[in-house]
Amino acid sequence: MDASATIAPHIFRQYDIRGIVGEDLDGSVAERVGRAYASDLRDATGKARPRVAVGHDNRPSSPDLADALIGGLRGAGADVLFIGTVPTPLVYWAEKTRNTDGGVMITGSHNPPEWNGIKMTVQGRAIYGDAITRLRERIVSGDLLSGDGGLEREDVIEAYISDVAGRFSLSRPVRVAVDCGNGSAALVAPRLFEAIGAEVTPLFCTSDGTFPNHHPDPTVDENLEDLMQAVRDERCEVGVAFDGDADRLGAVDENGKVVRGDLLLLLFGLDLLERKGPGQKLVFDVKCSQVLPEVFAEAGGEPIMWKTGHSLMKEKMRETGAPLAGELSGHICVGGDLYYGFDDALFDACFLVDLLSRSDRYLSDMVGEFPRYVSTPEIRVEVTEESKWEVVEAAREHFRDGHEVVDVDGVRVLFGDGWGLLRASNTQPVLVLRYEARDEARLAEIRETMEGFLEAQGVEV
């Protein structure tokens, strides 16, 4: 069989494999990905029978895809530890605590129910970019090893809850509204919050991978409306929400106002400085507010701006020894002696609740102390795959003359009292724009300057 004719190249993305079930992602694809991954893992570890933790989310298509994937893994010689239906962080957790050489998660994350995907790690490190491309190349060329791997099953949820809850001791009870969005967080979050001593108001905490109440993406404010209302109605101190596989956190304060991922990251960083002393490093992505590096540096920390992408953030965290990293999107990784260093929104939510329990201030007061900037949401402009890189390079050259430009990921043009970001999406033929300034008038000026350049390049915004 010509493998290249039966596997769609576009499902192999920058950070994972992702497609529409029944169209370009099915059991046959999952089985071959499993064989390619296990073949790569054998090469990477030098082991004839490496051990792999496998889990899946609660989408209707996930169990069958997981079965096929496991068949491929075992067929290439890998021993599988199957942990069942879980949020993504539990696969990472199992890899850290169950002596495995890699981890594979079947999840569609925050995509619509008809989508699904495959996230992979090797020896505790997320694979992305060229490593994912190499899996497809192995499949197409038929460079797949054979073997006869074993299968072991373990329900790790209780052990995970015990581990995470054991890291927190609330100074006082905190009333928290928890919106699981019917995602796989529903299997863990309510019990975890009760285990740390929080008073829980649950929303959509029954597992249903068709997501009947709202889409499981906490970065979209519309999806947080029920949580906002519940916080106000039940007089909670905080509300937390998870994406479909619980590796991204959303939060609202006691008034039901959204607290973005970059400000949550800053709060965590300031708490770390209080506990550990000055000089702590924090990695943040180029989309984050200028408030974050400004306030964190003033408090004695070392902020490090880096590329967007949770896999890239974790690599930078490892490279710099930073105990904390995160993105505007809600991926937050806590490491050092506090946790394992992967993006776990369940742990992060406990961190936030614990932080509140140790303070006599409301979340709104904590955030209200930060300098005020106004900003746009992320603006996405469709272009061709080729032109997105050309436009970013042209912007780098254009704005370098007269402005400071940070170019770790696209171009972040600094205007003194604000900034504009132009970057190419790693996963789609899209330019990503975002602007921030001290006031609305300056924001409009910065936006006009940046988008004027784009229009001169023939890009319609």
Short mmCIF file of C-alpha atoms in Angstrom, two decimals:
data_model
loop_
_atom_site.label_atom_id
_atom_site.label_comp_id
_atom_site.label_asym_id
_atom_site.label_seq_id
_atom_site.Cartn_x
_atom_site.Cartn_y
_atom_site.Cartn_z
CA MET A 1 0.00 0.00 0.00
CA ASP A 2 1.24 3.51 -0.83
CA ALA A 3 1.20 5.08 2.62
CA SER A 4 1.66 8.57 1.23
CA ALA A 5 -1.64 8.28 -0.67
CA THR A 6 -3.59 7.32 2.43
CA ILE A 7 -2.34 9.73 5.06
CA ALA A 8 -3.01 13.46 4.78
CA PRO A 9 0.14 15.57 5.22
CA HIS A 10 -1.79 18.53 6.66
CA ILE A 11 -2.75 16.65 9.84
CA PHE A 12 0.91 16.71 10.91
CA ARG A 13 0.96 20.11 12.62
CA GLN A 14 3.67 22.06 14.40
CA TYR A 15 2.85 20.77 17.90
CA ASP A 16 0.66 17.73 17.35
CA ILE A 17 -1.32 15.65 14.88
CA ARG A 18 -4.86 16.92 14.38
CA GLY A 19 -7.71 16.24 11.96
CA ILE A 20 -11.40 15.57 11.42
CA VAL A 21 -12.33 12.04 12.45
CA GLY A 22 -13.47 9.91 9.52
CA GLU A 23 -12.06 12.34 6.96
CA ASP A 24 -8.33 12.57 7.57
CA LEU A 25 -7.91 10.94 10.99
CA ASP A 26 -9.02 7.38 11.68
CA GLY A 27 -7.86 4.15 13.26
CA SER A 28 -5.56 3.33 10.36
CA VAL A 29 -3.77 6.65 10.74
CA ALA A 30 -3.56 6.29 14.54
CA GLU A 31 -2.12 2.77 14.22
CA ARG A 32 0.62 3.93 11.85
CA VAL A 33 1.41 6.97 14.00
CA GLY A 34 1.76 4.58 16.94
CA ARG A 35 4.20 2.40 15.02
CA ALA A 36 6.22 5.41 13.81
CA TYR A 37 6.34 6.94 17.30
CA ALA A 38 7.42 3.67 18.92
CA SER A 39 10.07 3.19 16.22
CA ASP A 40 11.42 6.67 16.91
CA LEU A 41 11.29 6.06 20.67
CA ARG A 42 13.28 2.86 20.31
CA ASP A 43 15.92 4.78 18.36
CA ALA A 44 15.95 7.65 20.90
CA THR A 45 16.21 5.45 23.99
CA GLY A 46 18.20 2.54 22.61
CA LYS A 47 15.64 0.24 24.24
CA ALA A 48 14.09 -2.69 22.40
CA ARG A 49 10.90 -2.31 24.47
CA PRO A 50 10.44 1.27 25.65
CA ARG A 51 7.50 1.98 27.95
CA VAL A 52 4.80 4.47 26.89
CA ALA A 53 1.96 6.03 28.92
CA VAL A 54 -1.22 6.38 26.84
CA GLY A 55 -4.45 8.18 27.69
CA HIS A 56 -7.37 9.71 25.82
CA ASP A 57 -9.95 12.45 26.37
CA ASN A 58 -13.71 11.96 26.52
CA ARG A 59 -14.62 12.62 22.89
CA PRO A 60 -16.76 9.83 21.36
CA SER A 61 -14.04 9.00 18.83
CA SER A 62 -11.18 8.83 21.33
CA PRO A 63 -11.44 5.22 22.66
CA ASP A 64 -11.27 3.68 19.17
CA LEU A 65 -8.38 5.92 18.14
CA ALA A 66 -6.56 5.01 21.36
CA ASP A 67 -7.08 1.28 20.73
CA ALA A 68 -5.63 1.64 17.23
CA LEU A 69 -2.72 3.72 18.46
CA ILE A 70 -1.93 1.18 21.19
CA GLY A 71 -1.96 -1.56 18.55
CA GLY A 72 0.64 0.38 16.57
CA LEU A 73 2.80 1.05 19.61
CA ARG A 74 2.81 -2.60 20.63
CA GLY A 75 3.33 -3.73 17.04
CA ALA A 76 6.57 -1.75 16.98
CA GLY A 77 7.75 -3.23 20.26
CA ALA A 78 6.67 -0.68 22.88
CA ASP A 79 5.17 -1.70 26.22
CA VAL A 80 2.05 0.36 26.93
CA LEU A 81 0.76 1.69 30.24
CA PHE A 82 -2.86 2.57 29.42
CA ILE A 83 -4.41 5.04 31.89
CA GLY A 84 -7.82 5.39 30.23
CA THR A 85 -9.96 8.52 29.96
CA VAL A 86 -8.03 11.40 31.53
CA PRO A 87 -7.07 15.05 31.03
CA THR A 88 -3.81 15.53 29.12
CA PRO A 89 -1.73 16.51 32.20
CA LEU A 90 -2.29 13.04 33.67
CA VAL A 91 -0.37 11.48 30.77
CA TYR A 92 2.50 13.89 31.49
CA TRP A 93 2.17 13.04 35.18
CA ALA A 94 2.25 9.30 34.50
CA GLU A 95 5.37 9.77 32.40
CA LYS A 96 7.06 11.49 35.36
CA THR A 97 5.88 9.11 38.07
CA ARG A 98 5.43 5.71 36.38
CA ASN A 99 8.89 5.24 34.89
CA THR A 100 7.86 5.52 31.24
CA ASP A 101 10.01 6.64 28.32
CA GLY A 102 7.28 8.59 26.57
CA GLY A 103 3.64 9.59 26.59
CA VAL A 104 0.88 9.78 23.99
CA MET A 105 -2.49 11.49 24.46
CA ILE A 106 -5.46 11.20 22.12
CA THR A 107 -7.23 14.56 22.40
CA GLY A 108 -8.94 17.17 20.29
CA SER A 109 -8.16 19.76 22.99
CA HIS A 110 -10.39 22.81 22.36
CA ASN A 111 -11.36 21.89 18.78
CA PRO A 112 -14.99 21.08 17.87
CA PRO A 113 -16.28 17.57 18.75
CA GLU A 114 -15.76 16.13 15.25
CA TRP A 115 -12.01 16.79 15.54
CA ASN A 116 -9.41 14.77 17.36
CA GLY A 117 -5.65 14.64 17.63
CA ILE A 118 -2.49 13.09 19.04
CA LYS A 119 -0.04 14.82 21.42
CA MET A 120 3.29 13.13 22.10
CA THR A 121 6.25 13.40 24.44
CA VAL A 122 9.61 11.61 24.45
CA GLN A 123 11.56 11.34 27.69
CA GLY A 124 9.56 14.16 29.26
CA ARG A 125 9.88 16.54 26.32
CA ALA A 126 7.05 17.44 23.96
CA ILE A 127 7.86 16.60 20.36
CA TYR A 128 7.11 19.24 17.75
CA GLY A 129 8.19 20.62 14.39
CA ASP A 130 10.78 18.44 12.65
CA ALA A 131 10.17 15.54 15.05
CA ILE A 132 6.51 15.38 13.98
CA THR A 133 7.49 15.73 10.31
CA ARG A 134 9.88 12.81 10.80
CA LEU A 135 7.02 10.59 12.00
CA ARG A 136 5.18 11.16 8.74
CA GLU A 137 8.36 10.49 6.77
CA ARG A 138 8.78 7.17 8.58
CA ILE A 139 5.20 6.21 7.75
CA VAL A 140 5.52 7.18 4.09
CA SER A 141 8.86 5.39 3.64
CA GLY A 142 7.74 2.32 5.58
CA ASP A 143 10.65 2.71 8.01
CA LEU A 144 8.69 1.11 10.84
CA LEU A 145 10.11 -1.34 13.35
CA SER A 146 8.33 -4.51 14.45
CA GLY A 147 7.97 -6.09 17.85
CA ASP A 148 5.55 -7.50 20.38
CA GLY A 149 4.96 -5.00 23.18
CA GLY A 150 2.93 -5.64 26.30
CA LEU A 151 -0.11 -3.87 27.77
CA GLU A 152 -0.71 -2.80 31.37
CA ARG A 153 -3.69 -0.81 32.65
CA GLU A 154 -3.78 1.53 35.64
CA ASP A 155 -6.33 4.04 36.90
CA VAL A 156 -4.06 6.86 38.04
CA ILE A 157 -6.64 9.52 38.90
CA GLU A 158 -6.67 8.92 42.67
CA ALA A 159 -2.86 8.81 42.83
CA TYR A 160 -2.68 12.03 40.80
CA ILE A 161 -5.18 13.78 43.09
CA SER A 162 -3.23 12.63 46.14
CA ASP A 163 0.05 13.94 44.67
CA VAL A 164 -1.30 17.36 43.65
CA ALA A 165 -3.46 17.88 46.76
CA GLY A 166 -0.49 16.98 48.96
CA ARG A 167 1.35 20.03 47.61
CA PHE A 168 -1.24 22.47 48.98
CA SER A 169 -2.56 23.33 52.41
CA LEU A 170 -5.15 26.09 52.20
CA SER A 171 -4.77 28.72 54.90
CA ARG A 172 -8.56 29.05 54.90
CA PRO A 173 -11.46 27.65 52.86
CA VAL A 174 -11.91 29.36 49.48
CA ARG A 175 -15.21 29.18 47.60
CA VAL A 176 -14.46 28.43 43.94
CA ALA A 177 -16.73 27.95 40.94
CA VAL A 178 -15.37 25.23 38.66
CA ASP A 179 -16.43 25.02 34.99
CA CYS A 180 -15.18 21.81 33.38
CA GLY A 181 -17.09 22.48 30.15
CA ASN A 182 -18.03 18.76 30.13
CA GLY A 183 -14.42 18.01 29.16
CA SER A 184 -12.14 15.41 30.72
CA ALA A 185 -11.35 17.80 33.60
CA ALA A 186 -14.78 16.74 34.92
CA LEU A 187 -13.27 13.40 35.92
CA VAL A 188 -10.75 15.06 38.23
CA ALA A 189 -11.36 18.72 39.08
CA PRO A 190 -14.26 18.60 41.59
CA ARG A 191 -12.58 15.87 43.66
CA LEU A 192 -9.21 17.62 43.48
CA PHE A 193 -10.59 20.92 44.77
CA GLU A 194 -12.42 19.16 47.58
CA ALA A 195 -9.18 17.33 48.44
CA ILE A 196 -7.33 20.63 48.95
CA GLY A 197 -10.14 21.96 51.15
CA ALA A 198 -11.89 24.32 48.74
CA GLU A 199 -15.66 24.86 48.72
CA VAL A 200 -16.74 23.88 45.19
CA THR A 201 -19.58 25.19 43.04
CA PRO A 202 -19.50 22.84 40.03
CA LEU A 203 -20.59 23.79 36.50
CA PHE A 204 -20.79 21.26 33.66
CA CYS A 205 -18.72 18.78 35.65
CA THR A 206 -20.26 15.73 33.99
CA SER A 207 -18.15 14.13 31.29
CA ASP A 208 -19.66 14.57 27.80
CA GLY A 209 -17.29 14.87 24.86
CA THR A 210 -19.96 16.40 22.62
CA PHE A 211 -19.71 19.54 24.81
CA PRO A 212 -23.46 20.27 25.00
CA ASN A 213 -23.29 23.45 27.11
CA HIS A 214 -20.49 25.51 25.61
CA HIS A 215 -17.32 25.06 23.59
CA PRO A 216 -14.39 24.06 25.86
CA ASP A 217 -12.13 27.03 25.14
CA PRO A 218 -11.68 29.40 28.11
CA THR A 219 -9.84 32.01 26.03
CA VAL A 220 -13.18 33.00 24.46
CA ASP A 221 -15.15 35.17 26.89
CA GLU A 222 -18.50 33.93 25.58
CA ASN A 223 -17.62 30.48 26.92
CA LEU A 224 -17.14 31.92 30.42
CA GLU A 225 -20.54 33.61 30.76
CA ASP A 226 -22.06 30.84 32.89
CA LEU A 227 -18.98 30.85 35.12
CA MET A 228 -19.15 34.64 35.54
CA GLN A 229 -22.79 34.38 36.60
CA ALA A 230 -22.16 31.49 38.98
CA VAL A 231 -19.34 33.37 40.71
CA ARG A 232 -21.62 36.34 41.30
CA ASP A 233 -24.67 34.28 42.30
CA GLU A 234 -22.79 31.99 44.69
CA ARG A 235 -20.47 34.73 46.00
CA CYS A 236 -17.35 32.79 45.07
CA GLU A 237 -13.87 34.29 45.42
CA VAL A 238 -12.77 32.95 42.05
CA GLY A 239 -14.00 30.98 39.07
CA VAL A 240 -11.83 28.63 37.04
CA ALA A 241 -12.44 27.00 33.65
CA PHE A 242 -10.56 24.41 31.63
CA ASP A 243 -10.20 23.67 27.96
CA GLY A 244 -11.22 20.25 26.61
CA ASP A 245 -8.14 18.42 27.87
CA ALA A 246 -7.28 20.65 30.87
CA ASP A 247 -3.87 21.93 29.86
CA ARG A 248 -5.11 25.55 29.65
CA LEU A 249 -6.65 27.57 32.46
CA GLY A 250 -9.21 30.35 32.34
CA ALA A 251 -10.17 32.41 35.40
CA VAL A 252 -12.57 35.12 36.55
CA ASP A 253 -12.36 37.21 39.70
CA GLU A 254 -14.98 37.54 42.45
CA ASN A 255 -16.90 40.07 40.32
CA GLY A 256 -17.03 37.75 37.33
CA LYS A 257 -14.40 39.70 35.40
CA VAL A 258 -11.96 37.72 33.26
CA VAL A 259 -8.33 37.55 34.42
CA ARG A 260 -6.17 36.77 31.38
CA GLY A 261 -3.49 34.11 31.29
CA ASP A 262 -0.63 36.60 31.33
CA LEU A 263 -1.87 38.24 34.53
CA LEU A 264 -2.36 34.85 36.18
CA LEU A 265 1.22 34.03 35.21
CA LEU A 266 2.39 37.32 36.73
CA LEU A 267 0.53 36.60 39.99
CA PHE A 268 2.20 33.19 40.15
CA GLY A 269 5.58 34.81 39.46
CA LEU A 270 5.16 37.41 42.20
CA ASP A 271 4.12 34.69 44.64
CA LEU A 272 7.25 32.75 43.68
CA LEU A 273 9.42 35.81 44.37
CA GLU A 274 7.81 36.22 47.80
CA ARG A 275 8.45 32.58 48.65
CA LYS A 276 11.85 32.02 47.03
CA GLY A 277 13.45 35.47 46.97
CA PRO A 278 14.66 37.69 44.10
CA GLY A 279 16.28 36.47 40.88
CA GLN A 280 13.59 33.97 39.90
CA LYS A 281 13.19 33.53 36.14
CA LEU A 282 9.86 33.59 34.34
CA VAL A 283 9.42 32.68 30.65
CA PHE A 284 6.48 34.36 28.89
CA ASP A 285 5.33 34.46 25.28
CA VAL A 286 5.36 37.42 22.89
CA LYS A 287 1.58 37.91 23.12
CA CYS A 288 1.69 38.77 26.83
CA SER A 289 1.05 42.26 28.20
CA GLN A 290 3.98 44.56 28.92
CA VAL A 291 2.63 44.64 32.48
CA LEU A 292 4.15 41.20 33.05
CA PRO A 293 7.85 41.91 32.40
CA GLU A 294 7.53 45.44 33.82
CA VAL A 295 6.07 44.41 37.19
CA PHE A 296 8.02 41.16 37.50
CA ALA A 297 11.36 42.89 36.89
CA GLU A 298 10.51 45.69 39.35
CA ALA A 299 9.79 43.02 41.98
CA GLY A 300 13.23 41.48 41.51
CA GLY A 301 12.48 38.79 38.95
CA GLU A 302 14.07 38.03 35.59
CA PRO A 303 11.43 37.97 32.82
CA ILE A 304 12.35 36.14 29.60
CA MET A 305 10.26 36.74 26.48
CA TRP A 306 10.01 33.76 24.15
CA LYS A 307 8.12 32.22 21.25
CA THR A 308 4.46 31.28 21.43
CA GLY A 309 3.81 27.54 21.62
CA HIS A 310 3.61 25.43 24.77
CA SER A 311 6.27 22.99 23.51
CA LEU A 312 8.65 25.87 22.81
CA MET A 313 7.95 27.43 26.21
CA LYS A 314 8.77 24.18 28.01
CA GLU A 315 12.04 23.87 26.09
CA LYS A 316 13.01 27.44 27.06
CA MET A 317 12.04 26.74 30.66
CA ARG A 318 14.35 23.71 30.67
CA GLU A 319 17.16 25.63 28.94
CA THR A 320 17.08 28.61 31.34
CA GLY A 321 16.25 26.75 34.53
CA ALA A 322 13.17 28.95 35.01
CA PRO A 323 10.69 27.55 37.56
CA LEU A 324 7.75 29.17 35.76
CA ALA A 325 6.63 29.64 32.15
CA GLY A 326 3.39 30.45 30.42
CA GLU A 327 1.37 32.01 27.65
CA LEU A 328 -1.48 34.44 27.23
CA SER A 329 -3.53 31.43 26.07
CA GLY A 330 -3.55 29.92 29.58
CA HIS A 331 -0.80 27.30 29.26
CA ILE A 332 1.11 27.73 32.55
CA CYS A 333 4.00 25.46 33.57
CA VAL A 334 5.17 25.38 37.18
CA GLY A 335 8.46 23.62 37.89
CA GLY A 336 11.39 23.94 40.26
CA ASP A 337 10.63 22.28 43.59
CA LEU A 338 6.92 23.08 43.30
CA TYR A 339 5.86 20.76 40.46
CA TYR A 340 7.02 18.86 37.38
CA GLY A 341 7.28 21.71 34.86
CA PHE A 342 4.51 20.79 32.41
CA ASP A 343 1.29 22.63 31.59
CA ASP A 344 -1.33 21.34 34.01
CA ALA A 345 -4.35 23.60 34.38
CA LEU A 346 -5.67 21.49 37.27
CA PHE A 347 -2.50 22.09 39.28
CA ASP A 348 -2.46 25.73 38.18
CA ALA A 349 -6.02 26.26 39.40
CA CYS A 350 -5.06 24.80 42.79
CA PHE A 351 -2.06 27.15 42.85
CA LEU A 352 -4.40 30.10 42.28
CA VAL A 353 -6.83 28.99 44.99
CA ASP A 354 -3.95 28.41 47.42
CA LEU A 355 -2.55 31.85 46.62
CA LEU A 356 -5.92 33.43 47.43
CA SER A 357 -6.18 31.46 50.68
CA ARG A 358 -2.89 32.99 51.87
CA SER A 359 -4.06 36.55 51.16
CA ASP A 360 -6.61 38.86 52.73
CA ARG A 361 -7.15 40.56 49.37
CA TYR A 362 -9.57 39.76 46.59
CA LEU A 363 -8.27 38.66 43.20
CA SER A 364 -9.60 41.89 41.66
CA ASP A 365 -7.52 43.92 44.14
CA MET A 366 -4.36 41.99 43.31
CA VAL A 367 -4.82 42.52 39.58
CA GLY A 368 -6.01 46.09 40.13
CA GLU A 369 -2.60 47.07 41.53
CA PHE A 370 -0.91 46.42 38.19
CA PRO A 371 -0.29 49.31 35.75
CA ARG A 372 -3.22 49.79 33.41
CA TYR A 373 -2.81 49.10 29.72
CA VAL A 374 -5.50 48.73 27.09
CA SER A 375 -5.11 46.06 24.45
CA THR A 376 -6.81 44.37 21.55
CA PRO A 377 -7.67 40.70 21.54
CA GLU A 378 -5.67 38.51 19.18
CA ILE A 379 -6.49 39.51 15.58
CA ARG A 380 -6.09 36.81 12.93
CA VAL A 381 -5.65 37.74 9.26
CA GLU A 382 -5.76 35.03 6.59
CA VAL A 383 -2.91 35.11 4.06
CA THR A 384 -1.07 32.48 2.01
CA GLU A 385 1.36 30.09 3.69
CA GLU A 386 4.27 31.57 1.72
CA SER A 387 3.42 35.23 2.16
CA LYS A 388 3.02 35.10 5.95
CA TRP A 389 6.77 34.64 6.42
CA GLU A 390 7.60 37.25 3.77
CA VAL A 391 5.37 39.86 5.42
CA VAL A 392 6.92 39.25 8.85
CA GLU A 393 10.43 39.60 7.42
CA ALA A 394 9.46 42.83 5.63
CA ALA A 395 8.00 44.17 8.89
CA ARG A 396 11.21 43.34 10.74
CA GLU A 397 13.25 45.39 8.27
CA HIS A 398 10.73 48.23 8.08
CA PHE A 399 10.21 48.82 11.81
CA ARG A 400 13.82 48.25 12.81
CA ASP A 401 14.52 51.72 11.41
CA GLY A 402 13.33 53.95 14.24
CA HIS A 403 11.95 51.42 16.74
CA GLU A 404 13.22 48.73 19.06
CA VAL A 405 12.07 45.38 17.64
CA VAL A 406 11.94 42.12 19.59
CA ASP A 407 12.08 39.33 17.03
CA VAL A 408 12.13 36.08 19.00
CA ASP A 409 8.78 35.18 17.36
CA GLY A 410 7.66 37.46 14.55
CA VAL A 411 8.11 41.14 15.39
CA ARG A 412 7.04 42.90 18.57
CA VAL A 413 7.55 46.59 17.81
CA LEU A 414 8.10 48.72 20.93
CA PHE A 415 6.66 52.24 20.79
CA GLY A 416 7.71 53.38 24.27
CA ASP A 417 4.16 53.66 25.58
CA GLY A 418 2.88 50.54 23.87
CA TRP A 419 3.66 47.81 21.38
CA GLY A 420 2.38 46.04 18.30
CA LEU A 421 2.86 42.36 17.50
CA LEU A 422 2.94 40.76 14.07
CA ARG A 423 3.74 37.06 13.89
CA ALA A 424 3.09 34.15 11.58
CA SER A 425 0.94 31.37 12.99
CA ASN A 426 2.85 28.11 13.31
CA THR A 427 -0.22 26.05 12.48
CA GLN A 428 -2.25 27.98 9.86
CA PRO A 429 -1.81 30.37 6.89
CA VAL A 430 -2.56 33.28 9.22
CA LEU A 431 -0.89 36.44 10.50
CA VAL A 432 -1.51 37.07 14.20
CA LEU A 433 -1.74 40.70 15.37
CA ARG A 434 -2.07 42.19 18.83
CA TYR A 435 -1.67 45.74 20.17
CA GLU A 436 -1.31 47.30 23.60
CA ALA A 437 -0.91 50.89 24.85
CA ARG A 438 -1.43 53.14 27.87
CA ASP A 439 -4.73 54.52 26.54
CA GLU A 440 -7.24 54.02 23.74
CA ALA A 441 -5.96 56.95 21.67
CA ARG A 442 -2.40 55.64 21.63
CA LEU A 443 -3.68 52.12 20.95
CA ALA A 444 -5.47 53.39 17.85
CA GLU A 445 -2.29 55.15 16.66
CA ILE A 446 -0.15 52.04 17.08
CA ARG A 447 -2.74 49.92 15.33
CA GLU A 448 -2.95 52.41 12.46
CA THR A 449 0.85 52.40 12.08
CA MET A 450 1.11 48.60 12.02
CA GLU A 451 -1.90 47.98 9.81
CA GLY A 452 -0.89 50.80 7.47
CA PHE A 453 2.32 48.88 6.85
CA LEU A 454 0.35 45.68 6.22
CA GLU A 455 -1.95 47.37 3.73
CA ALA A 456 1.11 48.70 1.88
CA GLN A 457 2.19 45.04 1.62
CA GLY A 458 -1.15 44.14 0.05
CA VAL A 459 -2.56 42.51 3.20
CA GLU A 460 -6.20 43.29 3.96
CA VAL A 461 -6.86 43.60 7.69
#
